XYZ file of C-alpha atoms in Angstrom:
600
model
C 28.378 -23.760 50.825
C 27.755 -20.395 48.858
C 30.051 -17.959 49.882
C 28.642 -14.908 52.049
C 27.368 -11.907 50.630
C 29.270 -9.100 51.418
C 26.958 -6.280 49.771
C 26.136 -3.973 52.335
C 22.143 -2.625 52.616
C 21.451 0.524 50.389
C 20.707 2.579 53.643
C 24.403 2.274 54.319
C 25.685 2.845 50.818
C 23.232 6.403 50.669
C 23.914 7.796 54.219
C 21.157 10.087 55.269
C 21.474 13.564 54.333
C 23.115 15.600 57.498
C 20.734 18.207 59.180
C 20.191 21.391 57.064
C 22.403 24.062 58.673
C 20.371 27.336 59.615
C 22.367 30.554 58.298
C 20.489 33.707 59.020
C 22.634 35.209 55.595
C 19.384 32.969 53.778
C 16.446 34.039 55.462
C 14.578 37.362 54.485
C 12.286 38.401 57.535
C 9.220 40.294 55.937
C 7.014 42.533 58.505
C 4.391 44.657 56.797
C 3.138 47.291 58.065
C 0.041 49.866 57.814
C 2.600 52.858 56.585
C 6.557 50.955 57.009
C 7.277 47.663 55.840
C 11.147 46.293 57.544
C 12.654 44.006 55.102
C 16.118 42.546 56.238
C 18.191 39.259 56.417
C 18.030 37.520 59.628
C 21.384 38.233 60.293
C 21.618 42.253 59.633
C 21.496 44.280 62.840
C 18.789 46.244 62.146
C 15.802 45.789 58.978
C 16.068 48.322 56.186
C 12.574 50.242 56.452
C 10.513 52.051 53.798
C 6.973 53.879 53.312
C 4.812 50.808 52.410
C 3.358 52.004 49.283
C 3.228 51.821 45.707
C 2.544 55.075 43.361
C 1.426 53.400 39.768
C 1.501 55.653 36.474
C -2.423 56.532 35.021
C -2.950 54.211 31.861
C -4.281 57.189 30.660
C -2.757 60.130 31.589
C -4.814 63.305 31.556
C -8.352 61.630 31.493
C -7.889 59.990 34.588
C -8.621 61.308 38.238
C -5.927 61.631 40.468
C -6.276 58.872 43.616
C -4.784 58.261 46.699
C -6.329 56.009 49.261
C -6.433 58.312 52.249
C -4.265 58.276 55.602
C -4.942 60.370 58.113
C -8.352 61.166 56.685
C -10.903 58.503 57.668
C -14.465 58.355 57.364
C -15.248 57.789 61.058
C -13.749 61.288 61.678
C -16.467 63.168 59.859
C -19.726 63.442 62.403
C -22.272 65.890 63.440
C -21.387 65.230 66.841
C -17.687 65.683 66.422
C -17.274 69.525 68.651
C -19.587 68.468 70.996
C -17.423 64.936 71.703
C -14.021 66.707 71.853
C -15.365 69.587 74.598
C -16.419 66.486 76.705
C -13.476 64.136 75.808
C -11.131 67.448 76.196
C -13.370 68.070 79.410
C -12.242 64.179 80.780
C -8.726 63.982 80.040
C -8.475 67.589 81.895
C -10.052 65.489 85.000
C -7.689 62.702 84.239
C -4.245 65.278 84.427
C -5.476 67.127 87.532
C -5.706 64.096 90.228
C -2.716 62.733 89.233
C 0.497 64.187 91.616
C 3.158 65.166 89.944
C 6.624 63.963 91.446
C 6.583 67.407 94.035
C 3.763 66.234 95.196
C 1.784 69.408 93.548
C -0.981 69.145 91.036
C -0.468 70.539 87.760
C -2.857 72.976 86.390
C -4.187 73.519 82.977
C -3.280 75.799 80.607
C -5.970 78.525 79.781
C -5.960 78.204 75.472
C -8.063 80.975 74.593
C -4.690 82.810 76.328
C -3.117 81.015 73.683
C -5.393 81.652 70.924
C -4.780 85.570 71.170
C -1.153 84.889 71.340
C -1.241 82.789 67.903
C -3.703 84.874 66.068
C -1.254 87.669 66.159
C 1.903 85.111 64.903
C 3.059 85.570 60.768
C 4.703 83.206 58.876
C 8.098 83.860 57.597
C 9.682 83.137 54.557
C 13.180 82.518 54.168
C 15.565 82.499 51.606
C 16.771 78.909 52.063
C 15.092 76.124 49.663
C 13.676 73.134 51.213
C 16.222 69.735 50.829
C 13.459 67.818 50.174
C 12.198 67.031 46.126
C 9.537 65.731 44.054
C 10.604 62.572 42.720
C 11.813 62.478 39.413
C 9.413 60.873 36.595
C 10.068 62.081 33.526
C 11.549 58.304 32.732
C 7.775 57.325 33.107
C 8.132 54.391 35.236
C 5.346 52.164 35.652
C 5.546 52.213 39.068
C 7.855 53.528 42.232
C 7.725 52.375 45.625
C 9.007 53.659 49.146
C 9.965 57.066 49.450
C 10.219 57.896 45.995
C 5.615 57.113 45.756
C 5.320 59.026 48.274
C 6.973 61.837 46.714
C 5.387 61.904 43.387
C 4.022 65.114 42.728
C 0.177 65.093 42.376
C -0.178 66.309 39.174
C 2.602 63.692 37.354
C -0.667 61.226 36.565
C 0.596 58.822 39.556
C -2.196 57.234 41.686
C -0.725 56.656 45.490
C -1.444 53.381 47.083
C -1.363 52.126 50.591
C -1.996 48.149 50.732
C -2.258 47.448 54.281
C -4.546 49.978 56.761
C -4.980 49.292 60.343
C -3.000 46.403 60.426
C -5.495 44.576 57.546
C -5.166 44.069 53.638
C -6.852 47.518 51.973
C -9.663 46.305 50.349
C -11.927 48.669 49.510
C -14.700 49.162 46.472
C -12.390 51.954 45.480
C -9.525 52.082 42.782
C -7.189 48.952 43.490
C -9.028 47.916 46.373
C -9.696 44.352 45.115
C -8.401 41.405 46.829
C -6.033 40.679 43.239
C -4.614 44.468 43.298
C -3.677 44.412 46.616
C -1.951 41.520 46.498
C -0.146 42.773 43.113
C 1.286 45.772 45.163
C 2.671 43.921 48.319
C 4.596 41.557 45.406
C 5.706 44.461 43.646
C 6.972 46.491 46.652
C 8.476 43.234 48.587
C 10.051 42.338 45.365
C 11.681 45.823 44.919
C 12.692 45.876 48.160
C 14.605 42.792 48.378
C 16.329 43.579 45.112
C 17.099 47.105 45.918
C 17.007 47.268 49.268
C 18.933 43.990 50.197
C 20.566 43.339 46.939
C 19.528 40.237 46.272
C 18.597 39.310 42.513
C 14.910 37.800 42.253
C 15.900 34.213 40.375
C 18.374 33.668 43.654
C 15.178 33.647 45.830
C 15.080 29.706 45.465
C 17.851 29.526 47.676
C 16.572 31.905 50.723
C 13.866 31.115 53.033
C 11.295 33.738 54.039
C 9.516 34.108 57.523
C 6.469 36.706 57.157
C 4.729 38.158 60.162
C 1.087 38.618 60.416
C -1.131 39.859 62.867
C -2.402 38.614 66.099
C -5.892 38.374 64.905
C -5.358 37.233 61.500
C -7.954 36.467 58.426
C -6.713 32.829 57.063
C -7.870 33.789 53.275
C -4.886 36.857 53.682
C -2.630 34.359 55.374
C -3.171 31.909 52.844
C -2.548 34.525 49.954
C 0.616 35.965 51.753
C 2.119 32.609 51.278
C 1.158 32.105 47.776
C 3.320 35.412 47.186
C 6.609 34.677 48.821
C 6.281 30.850 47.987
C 4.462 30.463 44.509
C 4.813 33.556 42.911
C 8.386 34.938 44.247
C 9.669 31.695 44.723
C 11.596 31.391 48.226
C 12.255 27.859 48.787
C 10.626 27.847 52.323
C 8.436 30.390 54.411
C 7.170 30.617 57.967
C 3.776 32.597 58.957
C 4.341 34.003 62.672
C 1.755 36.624 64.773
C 3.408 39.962 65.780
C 3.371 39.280 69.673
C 5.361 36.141 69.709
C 7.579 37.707 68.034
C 7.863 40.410 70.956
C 8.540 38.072 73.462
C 11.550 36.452 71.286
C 12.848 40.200 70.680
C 12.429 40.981 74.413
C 13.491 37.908 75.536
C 11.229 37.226 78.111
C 8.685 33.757 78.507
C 5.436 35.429 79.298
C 3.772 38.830 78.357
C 1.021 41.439 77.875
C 2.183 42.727 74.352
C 0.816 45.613 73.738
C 1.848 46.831 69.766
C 0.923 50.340 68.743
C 1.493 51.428 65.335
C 0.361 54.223 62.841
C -2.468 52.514 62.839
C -3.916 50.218 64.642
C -3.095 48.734 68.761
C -3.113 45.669 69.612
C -3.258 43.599 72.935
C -2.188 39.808 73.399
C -1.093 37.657 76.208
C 1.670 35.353 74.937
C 2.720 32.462 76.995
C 5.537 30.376 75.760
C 5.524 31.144 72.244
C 1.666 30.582 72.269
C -0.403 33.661 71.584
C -3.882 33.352 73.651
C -6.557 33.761 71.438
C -9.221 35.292 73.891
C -6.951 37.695 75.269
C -6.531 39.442 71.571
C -7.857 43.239 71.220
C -7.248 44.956 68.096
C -8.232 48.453 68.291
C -8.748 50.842 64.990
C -6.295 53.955 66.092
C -2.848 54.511 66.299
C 0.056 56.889 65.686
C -1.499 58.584 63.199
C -4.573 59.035 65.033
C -2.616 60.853 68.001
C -1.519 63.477 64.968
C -4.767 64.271 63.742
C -6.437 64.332 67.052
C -2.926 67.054 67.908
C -3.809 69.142 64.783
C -7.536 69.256 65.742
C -6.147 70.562 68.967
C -3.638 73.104 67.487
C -6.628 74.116 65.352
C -8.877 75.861 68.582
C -5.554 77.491 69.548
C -5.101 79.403 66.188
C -2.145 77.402 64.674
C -0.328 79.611 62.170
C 0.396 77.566 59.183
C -3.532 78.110 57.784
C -2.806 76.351 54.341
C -2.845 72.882 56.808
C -5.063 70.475 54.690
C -4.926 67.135 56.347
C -5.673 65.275 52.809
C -2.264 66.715 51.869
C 0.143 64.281 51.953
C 3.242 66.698 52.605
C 1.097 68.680 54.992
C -0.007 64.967 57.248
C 3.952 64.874 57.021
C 4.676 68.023 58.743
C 1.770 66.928 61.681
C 3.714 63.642 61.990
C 7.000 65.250 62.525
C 5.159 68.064 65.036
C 3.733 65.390 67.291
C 7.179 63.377 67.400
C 8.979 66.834 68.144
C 6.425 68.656 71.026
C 4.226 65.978 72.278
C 4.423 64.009 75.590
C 3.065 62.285 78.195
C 5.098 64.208 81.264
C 3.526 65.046 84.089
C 5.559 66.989 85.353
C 5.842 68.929 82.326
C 2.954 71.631 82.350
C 2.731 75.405 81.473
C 3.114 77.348 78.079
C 5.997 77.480 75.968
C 6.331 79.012 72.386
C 8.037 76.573 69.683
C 9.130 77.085 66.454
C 8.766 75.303 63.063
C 9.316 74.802 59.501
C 7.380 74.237 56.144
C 9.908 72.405 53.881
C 7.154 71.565 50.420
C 9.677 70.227 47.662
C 11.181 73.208 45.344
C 10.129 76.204 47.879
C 11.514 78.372 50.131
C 11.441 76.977 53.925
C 8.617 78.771 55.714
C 9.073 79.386 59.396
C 6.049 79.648 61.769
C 6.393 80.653 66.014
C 3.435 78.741 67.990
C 2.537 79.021 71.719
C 1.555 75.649 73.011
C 0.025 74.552 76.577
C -1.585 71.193 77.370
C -2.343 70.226 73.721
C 1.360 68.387 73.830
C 0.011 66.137 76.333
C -3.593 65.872 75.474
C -3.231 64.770 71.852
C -1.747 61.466 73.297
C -3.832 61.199 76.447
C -6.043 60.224 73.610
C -4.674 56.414 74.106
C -6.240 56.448 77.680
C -9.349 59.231 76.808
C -10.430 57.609 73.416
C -12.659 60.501 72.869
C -10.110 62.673 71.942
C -9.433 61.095 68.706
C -12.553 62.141 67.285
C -13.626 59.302 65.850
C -17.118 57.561 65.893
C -18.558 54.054 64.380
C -18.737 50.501 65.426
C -16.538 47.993 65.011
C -13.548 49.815 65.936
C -12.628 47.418 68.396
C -12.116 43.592 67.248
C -11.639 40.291 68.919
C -10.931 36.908 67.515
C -14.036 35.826 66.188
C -15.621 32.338 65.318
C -15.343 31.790 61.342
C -16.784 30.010 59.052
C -14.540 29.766 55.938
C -15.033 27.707 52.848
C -11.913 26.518 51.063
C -11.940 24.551 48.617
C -8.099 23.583 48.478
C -8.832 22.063 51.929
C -11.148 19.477 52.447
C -11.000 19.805 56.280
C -12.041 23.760 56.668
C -14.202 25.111 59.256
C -17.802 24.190 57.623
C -16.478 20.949 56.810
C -16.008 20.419 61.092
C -18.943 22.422 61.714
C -21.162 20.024 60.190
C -19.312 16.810 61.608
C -19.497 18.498 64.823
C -23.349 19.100 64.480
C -23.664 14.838 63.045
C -21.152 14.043 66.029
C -23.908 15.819 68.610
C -26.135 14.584 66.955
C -25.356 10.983 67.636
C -24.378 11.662 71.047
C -27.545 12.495 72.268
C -29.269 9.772 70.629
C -26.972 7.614 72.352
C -27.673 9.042 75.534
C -31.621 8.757 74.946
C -30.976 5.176 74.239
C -29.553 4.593 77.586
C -32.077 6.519 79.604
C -34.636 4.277 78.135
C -32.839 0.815 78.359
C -32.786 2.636 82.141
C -36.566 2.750 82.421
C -36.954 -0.892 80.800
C -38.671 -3.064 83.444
C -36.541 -5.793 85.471
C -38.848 -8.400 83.528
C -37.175 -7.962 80.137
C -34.185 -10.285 80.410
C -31.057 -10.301 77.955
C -32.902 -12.889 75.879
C -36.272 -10.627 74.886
C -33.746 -7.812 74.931
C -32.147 -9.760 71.991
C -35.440 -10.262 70.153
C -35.668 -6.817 70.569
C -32.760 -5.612 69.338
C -31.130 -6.928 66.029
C -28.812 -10.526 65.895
C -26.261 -9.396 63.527
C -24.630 -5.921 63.123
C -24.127 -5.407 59.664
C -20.853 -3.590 59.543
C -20.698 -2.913 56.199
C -23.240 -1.229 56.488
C -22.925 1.335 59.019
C -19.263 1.836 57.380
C -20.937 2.473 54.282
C -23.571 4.601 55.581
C -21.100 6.433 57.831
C -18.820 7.360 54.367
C -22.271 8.482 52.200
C -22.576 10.946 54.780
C -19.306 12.098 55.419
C -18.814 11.968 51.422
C -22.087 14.301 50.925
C -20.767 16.467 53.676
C -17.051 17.243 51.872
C -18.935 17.157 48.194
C -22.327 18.755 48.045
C -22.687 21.999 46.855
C -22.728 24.720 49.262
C -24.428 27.855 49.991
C -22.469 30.780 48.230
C -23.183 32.310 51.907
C -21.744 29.407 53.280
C -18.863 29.715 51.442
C -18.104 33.104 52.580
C -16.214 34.177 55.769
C -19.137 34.528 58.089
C -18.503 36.384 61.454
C -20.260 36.754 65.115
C -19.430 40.267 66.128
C -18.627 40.814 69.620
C -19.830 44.251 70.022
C -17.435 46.250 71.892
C -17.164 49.815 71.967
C -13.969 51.304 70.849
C -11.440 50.483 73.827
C -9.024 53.036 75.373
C -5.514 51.136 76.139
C -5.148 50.700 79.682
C -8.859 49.050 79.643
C -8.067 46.749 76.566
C -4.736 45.601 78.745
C -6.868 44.887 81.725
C -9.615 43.068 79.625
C -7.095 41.165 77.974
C -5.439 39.917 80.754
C -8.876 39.386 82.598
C -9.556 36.768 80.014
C -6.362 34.418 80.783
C -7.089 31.118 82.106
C -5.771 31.061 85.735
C -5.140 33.531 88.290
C -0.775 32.105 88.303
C -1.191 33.456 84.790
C -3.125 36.707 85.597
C -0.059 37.613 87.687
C 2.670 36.686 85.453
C 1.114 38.995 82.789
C 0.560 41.865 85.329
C 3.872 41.552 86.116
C 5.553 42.049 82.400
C 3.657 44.434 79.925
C 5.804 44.988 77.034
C 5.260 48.120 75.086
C 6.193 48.096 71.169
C 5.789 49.802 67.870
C 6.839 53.182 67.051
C 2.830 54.897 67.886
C 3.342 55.398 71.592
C 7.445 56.635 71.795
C 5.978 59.523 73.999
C 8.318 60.646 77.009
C 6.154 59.373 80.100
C 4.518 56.691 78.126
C 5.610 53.613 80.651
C 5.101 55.954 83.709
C 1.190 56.952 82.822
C 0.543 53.157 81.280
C 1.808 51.821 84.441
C -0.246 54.020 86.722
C -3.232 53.522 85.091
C -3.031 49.638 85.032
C -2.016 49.897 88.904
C -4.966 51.782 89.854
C -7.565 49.777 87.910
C -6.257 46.377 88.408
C -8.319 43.523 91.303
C -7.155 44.732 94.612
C -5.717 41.065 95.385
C -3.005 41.259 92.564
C -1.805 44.272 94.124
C -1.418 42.815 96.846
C 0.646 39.403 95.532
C 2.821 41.485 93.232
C 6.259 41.826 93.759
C 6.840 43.969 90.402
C 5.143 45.819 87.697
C 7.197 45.753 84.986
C 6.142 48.124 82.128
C 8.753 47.915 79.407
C 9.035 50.207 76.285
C 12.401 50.129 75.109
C 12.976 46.114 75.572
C 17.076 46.142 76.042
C 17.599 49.449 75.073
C 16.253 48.159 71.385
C 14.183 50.738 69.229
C 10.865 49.334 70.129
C 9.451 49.521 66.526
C 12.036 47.090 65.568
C 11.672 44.667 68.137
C 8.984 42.307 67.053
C 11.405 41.756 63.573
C 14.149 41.183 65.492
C 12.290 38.633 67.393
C 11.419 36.937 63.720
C 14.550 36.770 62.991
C 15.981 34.917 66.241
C 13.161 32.589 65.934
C 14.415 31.597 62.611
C 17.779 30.802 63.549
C 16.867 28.702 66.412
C 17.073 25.206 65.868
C 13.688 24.342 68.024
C 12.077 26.340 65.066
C 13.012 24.667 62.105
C 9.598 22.099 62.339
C 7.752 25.458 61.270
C 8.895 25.399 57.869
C 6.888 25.074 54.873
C 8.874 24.121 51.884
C 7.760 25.066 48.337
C 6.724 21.655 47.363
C 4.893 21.022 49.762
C 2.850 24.034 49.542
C 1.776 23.177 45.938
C 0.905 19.969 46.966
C -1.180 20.152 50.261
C -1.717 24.121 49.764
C -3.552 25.699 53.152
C -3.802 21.654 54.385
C -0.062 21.801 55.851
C -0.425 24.825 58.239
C -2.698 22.671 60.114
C 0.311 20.954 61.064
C 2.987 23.752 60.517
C 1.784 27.137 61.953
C 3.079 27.712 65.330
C -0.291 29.029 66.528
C -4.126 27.036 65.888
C -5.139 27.148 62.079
């Protein structure tokens, strides 16, 4: 008898590899923004944050315009009907200030501003001895390019064209100089690259061994979601990547279940109920105004008061500074803060002397950001200002399975459907006197199988292979017309369009505020108010709390939806999100189907 084998099976010579550890030291979390982009390991307390743009030399300097694409300038700010909409909006939010109590149980009144124009036409600038701190950035090296705040220092006249890839919340394309789809996407590689060597000191080649989690808006454009992951997968080479939206990262950084997320930045809002970890895709609002909105609408406002500083030019970039750092300073939503006060400020241009300016303010600090609740104010005009997640049709041609591709077997699956249902209404109608056996001289013997198989795979086959439409192939979109949508009504629409009443309340009962557009003192008390008033009588009345948080945990609130990237990472119920390198260049767009934590 042959002796026994005593060779053991090759799954117990290999062992299986043990689990992949999760160290936060390896992942990058990536959150562009529409003016800061926060770049940081998963691990660091807080993200390192710079200006998110790129200033690239002229290829041929001295016959070549100077460009910068524009930021607090926008075209929907320039109307005929511009003073006659701020009197009324100013008019409104007047209305809106005077029947609300203030905490004596008084009612504030308004500040009279032609008082205050006298007062500031008779104000003179000072200059002082002292030189600004603050420098153009050196070029005389003649780099190719600078990022951060060294672009948006370059003096105008060094042959430097400013660029700003993302505005309101979107990739920057525009007909304009580098506003194609390839440029854009050749400045966020170039700034994300020199931010994660400079900023994070890590050298490029390592990027094979770090992982990369980049978040992306609530209401997202797959094309731009596809090409962000070509970037940090194919062309800087991280080894694996996750695509998140912005509001489930909120709830992660807040550390609560459910939510109304409401993210203001410098330019854009945005309004999502998150359940979860799930965003819900008809409660998204994406409004076009934000932080710097609130500044422009503050200068326009400083403007009928006489403000003192008359060089102001809001297509200068030092000067849209100085109205940034003037709204931070002065403005508020208080209101129990009322009455005139005279402030003081400074002109600090690189290489002069610091110019110092008096200014008598009244209601302007709280009107300019009453503007989030009076829409008006902000001056702006146009449609499509307001967005919600809209039906697509996108042709890709990396994935066989895209949107027209279940459009039309949705159509040939209705189609049949129907049919089948006519069918049976008439075998219905057919008189008693047709038995099973003429019913089977009616109807075919044999089913040819092969047949309907093979008839069932020419059409599915013509479907995936004919030649399309170039319309068809294009992103094609269904507006919902909405006109442009002042914050408390986009949180009470948004949480209107939840499913059930249970989850009505839950998201009533925990709005979280974040971005750095609305840090206004007040902010939670006026948001709050102005939800309670409007919301259905009968969730008033089953409420326990109102919860209106803007500092979640005492956390900066513009860093909170990184940090919540960054715990997400690290948690072990996260690590099916991944999409490895190799798999991206073999199934492409195909593996977020299965991958992306929200519906592809």
């Amino acid at each position: 008898m042959p002796p026994t084998s005593t060779k053991r099976p090759f799954s117990q010579i290999i062992p299986e590899p043990p689990a992949e550890v999760v160290q936060g030291t390896t992942i990058v979390v990536i959150q562009p923004g529409s003016y800061n982009l926060r770049i940081g390991r998963a691990s660091d307390p807080y993200p390192q944050t710079i200006p998110h743009c790129i200033a690239r030399r002229h290829r041929f300097p001295g016959k070549q315009k100077h460009y910068e694409d524009p930021w607090m300038v926008r075209p929907e700010f320039s109307h005929s009907e511009f003073k006659h909409q701020l009197k009324a909006a100013v008019k409104t939010a007047d209305e809106v200030l005077l029947t609300r109590p203030m905490m004596s149980g008084e009612y504030r009144k308004s500040t009279q501003y032609k008082q205050l124009l006298t007062s500031n036409m008779q104000s003179k600038g000072e200059t002082t001895e002292v030189m600004s701190p603050t420098h153009w950035t050196n070029t005389h090296s003649k780099p190719q390019y600078l990022i951060g705040e060294e672009a948006l220092h370059v003096k105008p006249s060094d042959h430097y064209n400013l660029y700003w890839p993302i505005r309101r919340g979107r990739l920057n394309l525009h007909p304009g100089p580098n506003g194609s789809l390839t440029a854009v996407l050749q400045d966020l590689e170039t700034i994300w690259s020199e931010a994660i060597k400079n900023s994070l000191d890590i050298p490029l080649k390592n990027l094979k061994h770090y992982r990369a989690v980049v978040l992306i808006p609530d209401i997202y454009n797959r094309l731009h979601v596809k090409e962000l992951l070509n970037i940090v997968l194919n062309r800087m080479g991280f080894s694996s990547a996750i695509v998140i939206q912005e509001s489930v990262c909120a709830t992660f950084g807040t550390g609560v279940g459910s939510a109304c997320i409401v993210d203001v930045g410098d330019q854009k809002t945005s309004v999502c109920c998150v359940e979860d970890g799930i965003s819900h895709r008809d409660t998204r609002f994406h409004m076009d105004f934000g932080g710097i909105d609130i500044s422009r609408s503050f200068y326009v406002l400083l403007h009928r008061i006489s403000f003192p500083y008359k060089e102001v030019s809001l297509s200068k970039r030092m000067d849209a500074l100085l109205l940034q750092e003037l709204k931070e300073s002065f403005c508020h939503l208080d209101q129990d803060s009322s009455g005139a006060t005279q402030q003081s400020f400074q002109v600090k241009h690189p290489n002069e002397r610091i110019r110092k300016y008096c200014l008598w303010m009244g209601d302007e600090c709280i009107l300019a950001p009453m503007a989030f609740f009076c829409p008006d104010l902000l001056g702006i005009k146009g449609e499509n200002l307001t967005h919600v997640q809209q039906d697509t049709i996108v042709g890709d041609a990396e994935d066989p399975y895209d949107d027209f591709y279940l459009q039309q077997t949705q159509q040939q699956s209705s189609k049949k459907k129907a049919e089948a249902e006519t069918e049976a209404s008439q075998n219905a109608d057919m008189p008693a006197s047709l038995n099973e056996d003429s019913i089977s001289n009616i109807m075919p013997s044999q089913f040819d199988e092969d047949s309907i198989d093979q008839s069932d795979s020419i059409t599915i086959s013509e479907t995936q292979t004919s030649t399309r439409p170039a319309s068809q192939m294009e992103e094609k979109i269904v507006e919902e017309k909405l006109p442009l949508l002042a914050l408390d009504q986009a949180v009470l629409k948004s949480i209107d369009r939840c499913e059930s009443d249970d989850m009505k309340k839950r998201m009533y009962s925990c709005i979280v505020v974040v971005g750095g557009g609305m840090m206004f003192e007040g902010a939670q008390s006026w948001l709050q108010y102005r939800i309670w008033t409007q919301m259905p009588g009968h969730f008033r009345l089953q409420l326990e709390t109102m919860d209106v948080i803007t500092r979640p945990k005492d956390f900066d609130p513009r860093l909170t939806c990184w940090k919540g990237a960054a715990i997400l990472a690290c948690l072990d119920t996260g690590q099916e999100l991944w999409v490895k390198q190799r798999e991206w260049k073999k199934y492409s767009v195909k593996v977020l189907r299965e991958r992306a934590p929200f519906v592809w």
